[in-house]
Short mmCIF file of C-alpha atoms and ligand atoms in Angstrom, two decimals:
data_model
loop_
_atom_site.label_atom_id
_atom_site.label_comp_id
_atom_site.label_asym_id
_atom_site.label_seq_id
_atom_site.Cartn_x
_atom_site.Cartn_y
_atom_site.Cartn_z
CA UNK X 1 123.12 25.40 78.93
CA UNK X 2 122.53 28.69 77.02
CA UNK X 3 119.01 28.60 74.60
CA UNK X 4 118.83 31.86 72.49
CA UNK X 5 115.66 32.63 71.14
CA UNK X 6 114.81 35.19 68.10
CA UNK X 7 117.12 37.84 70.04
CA UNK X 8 116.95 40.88 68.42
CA UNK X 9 118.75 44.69 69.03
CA UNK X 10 117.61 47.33 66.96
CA UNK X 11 119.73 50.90 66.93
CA UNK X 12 118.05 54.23 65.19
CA UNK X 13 119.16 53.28 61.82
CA UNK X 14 120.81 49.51 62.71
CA UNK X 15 119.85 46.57 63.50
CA UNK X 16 122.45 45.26 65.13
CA UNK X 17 121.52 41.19 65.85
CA UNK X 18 118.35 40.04 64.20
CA UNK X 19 116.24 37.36 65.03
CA UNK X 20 119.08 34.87 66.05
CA UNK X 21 118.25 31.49 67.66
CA UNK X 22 120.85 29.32 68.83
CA UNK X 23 121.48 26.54 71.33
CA UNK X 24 125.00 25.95 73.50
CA UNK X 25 125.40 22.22 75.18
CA UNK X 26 126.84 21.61 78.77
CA UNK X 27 130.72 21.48 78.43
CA UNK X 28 130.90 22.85 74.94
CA UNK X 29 133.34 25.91 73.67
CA UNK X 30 131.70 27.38 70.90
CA UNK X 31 133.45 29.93 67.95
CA UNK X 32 130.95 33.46 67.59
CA UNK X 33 132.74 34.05 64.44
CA UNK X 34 131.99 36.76 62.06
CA UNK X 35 133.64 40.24 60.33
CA UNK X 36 133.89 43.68 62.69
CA UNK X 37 130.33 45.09 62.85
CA UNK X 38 128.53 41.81 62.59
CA UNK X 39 127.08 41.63 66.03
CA UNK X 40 128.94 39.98 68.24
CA UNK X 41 129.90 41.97 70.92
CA UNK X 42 125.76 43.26 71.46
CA UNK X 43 124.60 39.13 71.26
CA UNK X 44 127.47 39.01 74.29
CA UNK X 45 126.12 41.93 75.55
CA UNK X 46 122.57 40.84 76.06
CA UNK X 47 123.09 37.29 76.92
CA UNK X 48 125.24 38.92 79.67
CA UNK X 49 122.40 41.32 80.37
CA UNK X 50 124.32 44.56 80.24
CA UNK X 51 121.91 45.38 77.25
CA UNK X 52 118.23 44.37 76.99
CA UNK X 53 117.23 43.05 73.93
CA UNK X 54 114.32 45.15 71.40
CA UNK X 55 112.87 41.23 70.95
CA UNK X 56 113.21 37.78 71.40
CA UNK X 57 115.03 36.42 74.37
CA UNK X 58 117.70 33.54 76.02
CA UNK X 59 118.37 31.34 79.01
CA UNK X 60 121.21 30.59 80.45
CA UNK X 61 121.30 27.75 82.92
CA UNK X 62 117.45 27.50 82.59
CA UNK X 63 117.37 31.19 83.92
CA UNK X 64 115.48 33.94 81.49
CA UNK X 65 118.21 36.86 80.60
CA UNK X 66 114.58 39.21 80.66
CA UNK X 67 112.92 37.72 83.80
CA UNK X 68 116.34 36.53 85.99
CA UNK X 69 118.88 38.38 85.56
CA UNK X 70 120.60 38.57 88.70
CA UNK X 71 120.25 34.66 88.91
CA UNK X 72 122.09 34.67 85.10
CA UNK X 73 124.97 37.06 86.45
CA UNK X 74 125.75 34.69 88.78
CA UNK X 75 126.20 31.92 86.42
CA UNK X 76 127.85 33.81 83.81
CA UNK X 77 131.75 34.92 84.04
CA UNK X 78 132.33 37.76 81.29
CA UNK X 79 135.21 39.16 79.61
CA UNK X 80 134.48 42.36 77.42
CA UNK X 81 137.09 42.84 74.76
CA UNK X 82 138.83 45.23 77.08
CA UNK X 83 139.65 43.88 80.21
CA UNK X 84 138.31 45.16 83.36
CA UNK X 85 141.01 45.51 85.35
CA UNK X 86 142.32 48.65 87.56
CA UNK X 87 145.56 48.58 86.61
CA UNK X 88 146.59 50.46 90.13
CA UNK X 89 145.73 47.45 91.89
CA UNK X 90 147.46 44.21 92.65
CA UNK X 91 146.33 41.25 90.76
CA UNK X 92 145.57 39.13 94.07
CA UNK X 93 144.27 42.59 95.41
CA UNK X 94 141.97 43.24 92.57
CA UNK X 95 140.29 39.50 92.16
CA UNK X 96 139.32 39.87 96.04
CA UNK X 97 137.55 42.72 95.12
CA UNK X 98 135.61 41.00 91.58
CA UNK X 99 135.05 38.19 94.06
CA UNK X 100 133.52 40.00 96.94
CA UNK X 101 131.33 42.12 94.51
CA UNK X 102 130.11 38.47 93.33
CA UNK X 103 128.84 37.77 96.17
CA UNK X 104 132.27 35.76 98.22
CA UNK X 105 133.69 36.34 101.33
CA UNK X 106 135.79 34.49 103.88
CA UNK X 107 137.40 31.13 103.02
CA UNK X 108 135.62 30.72 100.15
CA UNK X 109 136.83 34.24 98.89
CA UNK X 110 140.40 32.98 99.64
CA UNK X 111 140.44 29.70 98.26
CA UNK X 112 138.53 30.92 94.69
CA UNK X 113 141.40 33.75 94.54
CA UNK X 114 143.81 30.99 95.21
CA UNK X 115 142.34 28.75 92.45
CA UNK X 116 141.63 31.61 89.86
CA UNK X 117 145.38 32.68 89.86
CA UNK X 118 146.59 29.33 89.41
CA UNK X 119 144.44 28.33 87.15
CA UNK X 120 144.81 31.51 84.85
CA UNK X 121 149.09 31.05 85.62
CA UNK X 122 149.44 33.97 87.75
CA UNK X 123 149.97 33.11 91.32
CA UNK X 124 154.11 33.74 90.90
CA UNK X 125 153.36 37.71 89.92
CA UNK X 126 149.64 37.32 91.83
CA UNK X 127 151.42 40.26 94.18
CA UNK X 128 152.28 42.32 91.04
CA UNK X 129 150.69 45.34 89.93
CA UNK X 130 148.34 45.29 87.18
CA UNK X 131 149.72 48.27 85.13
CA UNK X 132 153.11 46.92 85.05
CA UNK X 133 151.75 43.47 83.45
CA UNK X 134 152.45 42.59 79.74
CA UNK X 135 149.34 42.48 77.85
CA UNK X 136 149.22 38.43 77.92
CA UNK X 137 149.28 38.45 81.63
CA UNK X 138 146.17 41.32 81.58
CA UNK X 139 144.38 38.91 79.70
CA UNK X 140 145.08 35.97 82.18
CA UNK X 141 143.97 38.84 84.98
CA UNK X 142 140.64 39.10 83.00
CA UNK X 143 140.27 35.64 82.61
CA UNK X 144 141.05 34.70 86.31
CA UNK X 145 138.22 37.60 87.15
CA UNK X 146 135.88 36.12 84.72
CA UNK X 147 136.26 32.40 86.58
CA UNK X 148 136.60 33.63 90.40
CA UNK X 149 133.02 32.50 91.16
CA UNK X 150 132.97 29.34 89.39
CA UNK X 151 130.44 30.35 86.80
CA UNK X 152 128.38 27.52 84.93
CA UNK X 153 129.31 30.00 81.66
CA UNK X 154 132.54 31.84 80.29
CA UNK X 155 131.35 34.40 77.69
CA UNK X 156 134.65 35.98 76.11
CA UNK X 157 134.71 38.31 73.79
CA UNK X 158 137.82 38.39 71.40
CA UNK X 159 139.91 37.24 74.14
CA UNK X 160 143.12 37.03 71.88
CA UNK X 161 142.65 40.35 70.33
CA UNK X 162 146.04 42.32 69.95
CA UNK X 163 148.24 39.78 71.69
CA UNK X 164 151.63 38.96 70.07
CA UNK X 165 151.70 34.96 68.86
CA UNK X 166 153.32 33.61 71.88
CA UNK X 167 150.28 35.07 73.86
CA UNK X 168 147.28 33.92 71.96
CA UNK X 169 148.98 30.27 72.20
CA UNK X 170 149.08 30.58 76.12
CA UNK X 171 145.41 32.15 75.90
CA UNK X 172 144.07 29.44 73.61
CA UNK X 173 145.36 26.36 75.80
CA UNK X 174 144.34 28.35 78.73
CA UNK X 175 140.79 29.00 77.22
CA UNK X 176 140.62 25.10 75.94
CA UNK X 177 141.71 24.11 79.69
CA UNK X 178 138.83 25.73 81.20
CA UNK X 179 136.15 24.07 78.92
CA UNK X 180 135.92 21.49 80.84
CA UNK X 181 134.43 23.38 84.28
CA UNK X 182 132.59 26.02 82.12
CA UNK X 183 130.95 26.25 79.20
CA UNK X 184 132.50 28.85 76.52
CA UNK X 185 131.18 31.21 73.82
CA UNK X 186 133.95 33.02 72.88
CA UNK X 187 134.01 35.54 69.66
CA UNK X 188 136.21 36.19 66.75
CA UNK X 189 136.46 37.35 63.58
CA UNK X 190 139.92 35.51 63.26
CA UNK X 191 139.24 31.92 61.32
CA UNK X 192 141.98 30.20 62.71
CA UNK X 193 140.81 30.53 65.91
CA UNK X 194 137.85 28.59 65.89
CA UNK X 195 139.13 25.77 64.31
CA UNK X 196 141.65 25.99 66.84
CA UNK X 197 139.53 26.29 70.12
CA UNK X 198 136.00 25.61 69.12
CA UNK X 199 134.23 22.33 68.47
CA UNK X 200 131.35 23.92 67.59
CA UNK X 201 131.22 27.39 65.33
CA UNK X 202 128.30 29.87 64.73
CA UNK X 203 129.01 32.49 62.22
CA UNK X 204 127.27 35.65 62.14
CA UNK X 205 127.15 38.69 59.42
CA UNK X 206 125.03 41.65 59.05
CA UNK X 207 123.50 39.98 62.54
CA UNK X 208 121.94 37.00 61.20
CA UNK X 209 123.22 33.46 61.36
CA UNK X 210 124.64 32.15 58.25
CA UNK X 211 125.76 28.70 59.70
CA UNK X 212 125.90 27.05 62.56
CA UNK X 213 127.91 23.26 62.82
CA UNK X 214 131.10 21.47 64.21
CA UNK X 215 134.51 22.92 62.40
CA UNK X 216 134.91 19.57 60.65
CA UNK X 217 130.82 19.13 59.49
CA UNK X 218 131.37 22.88 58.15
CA UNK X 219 134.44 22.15 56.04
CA UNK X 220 133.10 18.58 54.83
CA UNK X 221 129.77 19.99 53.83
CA UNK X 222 131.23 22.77 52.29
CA UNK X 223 133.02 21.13 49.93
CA UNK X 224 131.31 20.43 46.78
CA UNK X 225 132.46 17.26 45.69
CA UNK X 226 135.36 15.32 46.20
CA UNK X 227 138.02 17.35 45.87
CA UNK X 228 141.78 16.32 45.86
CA UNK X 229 145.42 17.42 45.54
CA UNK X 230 147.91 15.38 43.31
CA UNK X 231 151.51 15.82 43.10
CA UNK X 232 153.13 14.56 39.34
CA UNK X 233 156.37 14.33 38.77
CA UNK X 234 158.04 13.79 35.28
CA UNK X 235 160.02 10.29 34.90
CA UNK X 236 162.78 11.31 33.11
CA UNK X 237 163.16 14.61 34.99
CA UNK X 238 161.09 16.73 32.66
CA UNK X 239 157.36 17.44 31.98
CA UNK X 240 154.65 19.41 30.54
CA UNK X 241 152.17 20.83 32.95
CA UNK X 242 150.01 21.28 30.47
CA UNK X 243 149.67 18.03 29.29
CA UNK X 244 149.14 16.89 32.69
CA UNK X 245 146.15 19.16 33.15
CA UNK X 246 144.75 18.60 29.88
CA UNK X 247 144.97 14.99 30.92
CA UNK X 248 143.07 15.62 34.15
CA UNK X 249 140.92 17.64 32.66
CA UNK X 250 139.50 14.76 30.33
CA UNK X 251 138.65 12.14 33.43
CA UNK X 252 135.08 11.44 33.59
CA UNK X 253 133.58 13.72 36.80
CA UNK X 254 136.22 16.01 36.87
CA UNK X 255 134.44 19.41 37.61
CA UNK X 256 137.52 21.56 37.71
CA UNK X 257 141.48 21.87 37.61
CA UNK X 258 143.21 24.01 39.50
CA UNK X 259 147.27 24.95 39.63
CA UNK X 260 148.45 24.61 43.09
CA UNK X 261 152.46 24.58 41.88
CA UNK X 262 154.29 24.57 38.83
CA UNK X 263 157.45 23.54 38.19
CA UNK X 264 159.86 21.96 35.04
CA UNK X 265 160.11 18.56 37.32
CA UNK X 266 156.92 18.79 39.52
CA UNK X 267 153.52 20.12 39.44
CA UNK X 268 150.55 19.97 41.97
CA UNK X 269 147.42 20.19 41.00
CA UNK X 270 143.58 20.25 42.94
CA UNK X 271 141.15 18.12 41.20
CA UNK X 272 137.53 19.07 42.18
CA UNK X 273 135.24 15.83 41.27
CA UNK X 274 131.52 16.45 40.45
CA UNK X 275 129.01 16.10 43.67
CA UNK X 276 128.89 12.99 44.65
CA UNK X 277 131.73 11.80 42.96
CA UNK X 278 134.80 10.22 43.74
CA UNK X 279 137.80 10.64 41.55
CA UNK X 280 140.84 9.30 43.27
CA UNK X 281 140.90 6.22 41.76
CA UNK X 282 140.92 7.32 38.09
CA UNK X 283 143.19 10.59 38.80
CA UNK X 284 145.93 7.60 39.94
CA UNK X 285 145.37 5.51 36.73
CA UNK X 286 145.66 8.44 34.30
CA UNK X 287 148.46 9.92 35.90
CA UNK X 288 150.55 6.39 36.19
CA UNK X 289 149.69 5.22 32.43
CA UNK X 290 150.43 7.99 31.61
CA UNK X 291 153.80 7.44 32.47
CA UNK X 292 154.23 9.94 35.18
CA UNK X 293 155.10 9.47 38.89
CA UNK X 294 152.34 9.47 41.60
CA UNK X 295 154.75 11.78 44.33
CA UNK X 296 151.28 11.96 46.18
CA UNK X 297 147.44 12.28 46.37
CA UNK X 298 145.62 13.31 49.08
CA UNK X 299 142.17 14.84 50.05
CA UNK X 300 142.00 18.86 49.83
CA UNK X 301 139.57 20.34 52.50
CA UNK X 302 138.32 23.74 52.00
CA UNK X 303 139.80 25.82 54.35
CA UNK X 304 137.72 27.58 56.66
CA UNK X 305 138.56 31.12 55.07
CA UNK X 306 136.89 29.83 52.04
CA UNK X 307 133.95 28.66 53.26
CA UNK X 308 133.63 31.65 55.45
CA UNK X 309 133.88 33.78 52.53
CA UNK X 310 131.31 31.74 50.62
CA UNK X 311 128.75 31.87 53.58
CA UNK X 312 129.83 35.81 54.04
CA UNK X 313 129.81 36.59 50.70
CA UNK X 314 127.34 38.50 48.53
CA UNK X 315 125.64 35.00 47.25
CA UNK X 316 125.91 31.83 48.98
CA UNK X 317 125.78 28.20 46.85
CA UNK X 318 123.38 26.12 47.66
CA UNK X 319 124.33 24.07 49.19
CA UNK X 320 125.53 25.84 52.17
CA UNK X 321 121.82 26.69 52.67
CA UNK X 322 121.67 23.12 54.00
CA UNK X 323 123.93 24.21 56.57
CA UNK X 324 122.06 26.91 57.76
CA UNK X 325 119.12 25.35 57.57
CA UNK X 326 120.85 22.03 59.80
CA UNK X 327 121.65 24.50 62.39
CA UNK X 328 119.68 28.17 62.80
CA UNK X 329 117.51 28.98 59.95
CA UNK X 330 116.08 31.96 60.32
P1 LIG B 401 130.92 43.03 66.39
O1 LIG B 401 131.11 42.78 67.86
O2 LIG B 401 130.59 41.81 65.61
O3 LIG B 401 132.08 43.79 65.79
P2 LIG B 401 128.87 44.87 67.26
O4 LIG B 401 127.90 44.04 68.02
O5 LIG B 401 129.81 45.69 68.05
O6 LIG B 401 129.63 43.98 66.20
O7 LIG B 401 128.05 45.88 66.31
C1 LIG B 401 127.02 45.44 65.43
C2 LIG B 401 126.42 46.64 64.71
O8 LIG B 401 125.69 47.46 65.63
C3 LIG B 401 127.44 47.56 64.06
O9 LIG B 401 126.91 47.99 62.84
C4 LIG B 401 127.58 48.69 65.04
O10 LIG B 401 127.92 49.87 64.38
C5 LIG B 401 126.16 48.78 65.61
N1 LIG B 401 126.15 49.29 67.00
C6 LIG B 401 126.75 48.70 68.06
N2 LIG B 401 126.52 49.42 69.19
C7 LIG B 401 125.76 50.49 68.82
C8 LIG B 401 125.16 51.58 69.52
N3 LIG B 401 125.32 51.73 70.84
N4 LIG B 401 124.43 52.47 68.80
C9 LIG B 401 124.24 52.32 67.47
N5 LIG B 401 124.76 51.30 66.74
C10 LIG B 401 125.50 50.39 67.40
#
C-alpha cells in the first residue's frame, strides 16, 4: 500500500530524513517511532505531499507522491500533530466542509459525515462547538476529518500527544478500530505506544532507519541470549543473596547476573544465558539442590525502551545490525 523509496529532505544545515526506504502492507498499522527531531513529522509530510522531497520518492496506493499527487490526496486521510479544526465551527458543521473540499457532496456527503462521527464517537455532541470540546474529543474531530472520505491510508502524526490517560486509551482503541478499513502509519516517540497499537514498528533517529520489524521479532531478536527471571526464596525463612548469586553465577552459560529485588526472605534475580543458550533447566536444579525454594522462573523480554535505547544509542551491538539489515538497510 505505501512503497517509500530513498526519500530524502535536506534543510540549509539539516538533513532532516535521509535516504529512507520502507514498505507498508494493505491493512497494517505501523509505529514511526523515534526521539523529537528525528524526522518524523517531514517523512509524514512528504508522503502526504505537503513537502516535496530533495531525493528519492514513494507510492501510495500505486500512485507516485512526485508524479500524482492529487490522485495520493485522495487516498490519504492526514492528521498533523495539531488538529485542523476551526474551533468556531460545529463539529457536524465543520466535517461537511473537510468533506466537500474532498471532493463530496449530496448523499454521499451526508452519509460519510454520518459515518465519520459515529465512528470517531461523536455523533451525541456532533452539534457542539469545536472550541468548547475537551482535548480528547478535538482529537476524535481530527480523526473523524481525517476518515470522512474513506481514504485507502490514515497517516497520523502523534495522535495521542498531550492527552490525559483516559484519552490516549479511547484514541488508541479508536485508532486500532479503524485499521481494519485503512491502513495506518502513525508516529511517536512514546514506546509504549507502539507496542500497544502497532504490529509492525519502524524506528527512526538522526533520519535514518535503525530497525524496522514486528514489536515481538524486535524484542526476541534483541535479546541476546536466553535471558530469565527467578524468584528464590529461603526455606527456613532466611537467606543470603549473595550466596544465591554467587551460585548462579557459577552455572555453565551464564553470561550475567543481575539484582531485580532483594530481600532477607526473597530475592529475584535476571539470569542472562550466553547466545544460543538455554539456562532454565540448570538455574532450577541449582537453585532446588541447593536447598532453596523455586517461588518462580519465567522468561525476561527486553523491554522495548531498552532495545530502543540500544538501536538509538551512540553504538549499536551487533546483532541488532541483523535487524536493520532484515528490514531497511540503508
Ligand atoms: P520529528 O517529527 O521526528 O520530531 P521533524 O521531522 O520535525 O522531526 O524534524 C527533523 C529535523 O529537521 C529536525 O532536526 C528539525 O529541526 C529539522 N527541520 C524540520 N523542519 C525544518 C525546516 N522547515 N527548516 C529547517 N530544519 C527543519
Amino acid at each position: 500500500m505505501i512503497t517509500v523509496n530513498g526519500l530524502t529532505k535536506r534543510y540549509a544545515h539539516t538533513t532532516a530524513v535521509d535516504q529512507i526506504s520502507f514498505e507498508v502492507q494493505r491493512g497494517q498499522i505501523v509505529g514511526f517511532l523515534g526521539p523529537n527531531g528525528a524526522g518524523k513529522t517531514t517523512t509524514m509530510r512528504m508522503l502526504t505531499c505537503f513537502l516535496t522531497p530533495t531525493s528519492g520518492t514513494a507510492t501510495v496506493a500505486g500512485f507516485d507522491i512526485l508524479e500524482q499527487p492529487l490522485e495520493v490526496k485522495k487516498r490519504i486521510g492526514y492528521l498533523p500533530e495539531t488538529p485542523p479544526v476551526y474551533p468556531e465551527m460545529r463539529i457536524a458543521e465543520y466535517l461537511t466542509f473537510v468533506g466537500q473540499l474532498k471532493g463530496l457532496s449530496g448523499s454521499d456527503l451526508r452519509t460519510r459525515v454520518d459515518y465519520a462521527c459515529e465512528r470517531c464517537a461523536v455523533a451525541d455532541v456532533r452539534n457542539k462547538i469545536i472550541g468548547k470540546l475537551s482535548k480528547g474529543y478535538r482529537q476524535r474531530v481530527g480523526l473523524a476529518q481525517a476518515i470522512i472520505h474513506n481514504p485507502d491510508v490514515l497517516i497520523l502524526d502523534e495522535p495521542t500527544a498531550g492527552l490525559d490517560p483516559k484519552q490516549i486509551n479511547e484514541t488508541r482503541d479508536l485508532i486500532k478500530s479503524l485499521a481494519g478499513d485503512h491502513t495506518i502509519i502513525l508516529s511517536t516517540h512514546i514506546l509504549p505506544e507502539v507496542s500497544q497499537t502497532c504490529e509492525k514498528v519502524i524506528i527512526i533517529n538522526k533520519g535514518k532507519i535503525v530497525a524496522t520489524d514486528s514489536v515481538s521479532n524486535l524484542q526476541q531478536r534483541a535479546s541476546s541470549g536466553e535471558s530469565v527471571l527467578v524468584e528464590v526464596a529461603g526455606r527456613n525463612g532466611s537467606l543470603d543473596p549473595a550466596a544465591v548469586q554467587r551460585k548462579l553465577e557459577q552455572i555453565a552459560g551464564v553470561s550475567r547476573v543481575i539484582a531485580k529485588a532483594d530481600g532477607q526472605k526473597r530475592v529475584i534475580f535476571e539470569v542472562e544465558a550466553a547466545k544460543d543458550r538455554g539456562v532454565r533447566g540448570d538455574v532450577a536444579r541449582a537453585v532446588v539442590e541447593s536447598g532453596w525454594d523455586l517461588n518462580e522462573l519465567r522468561p525476561a523480554a527486553m523491554s522495548l525502551e531498552e532495545i530502543f535505547l540500544q538501536l538509538t544509542g551512540s553504538e549499536a551491538p551487533a546483532e541488532l545490525e541483523v535487524v536493520a539489515a532484515g528490514g531497511a538497510k540503508q
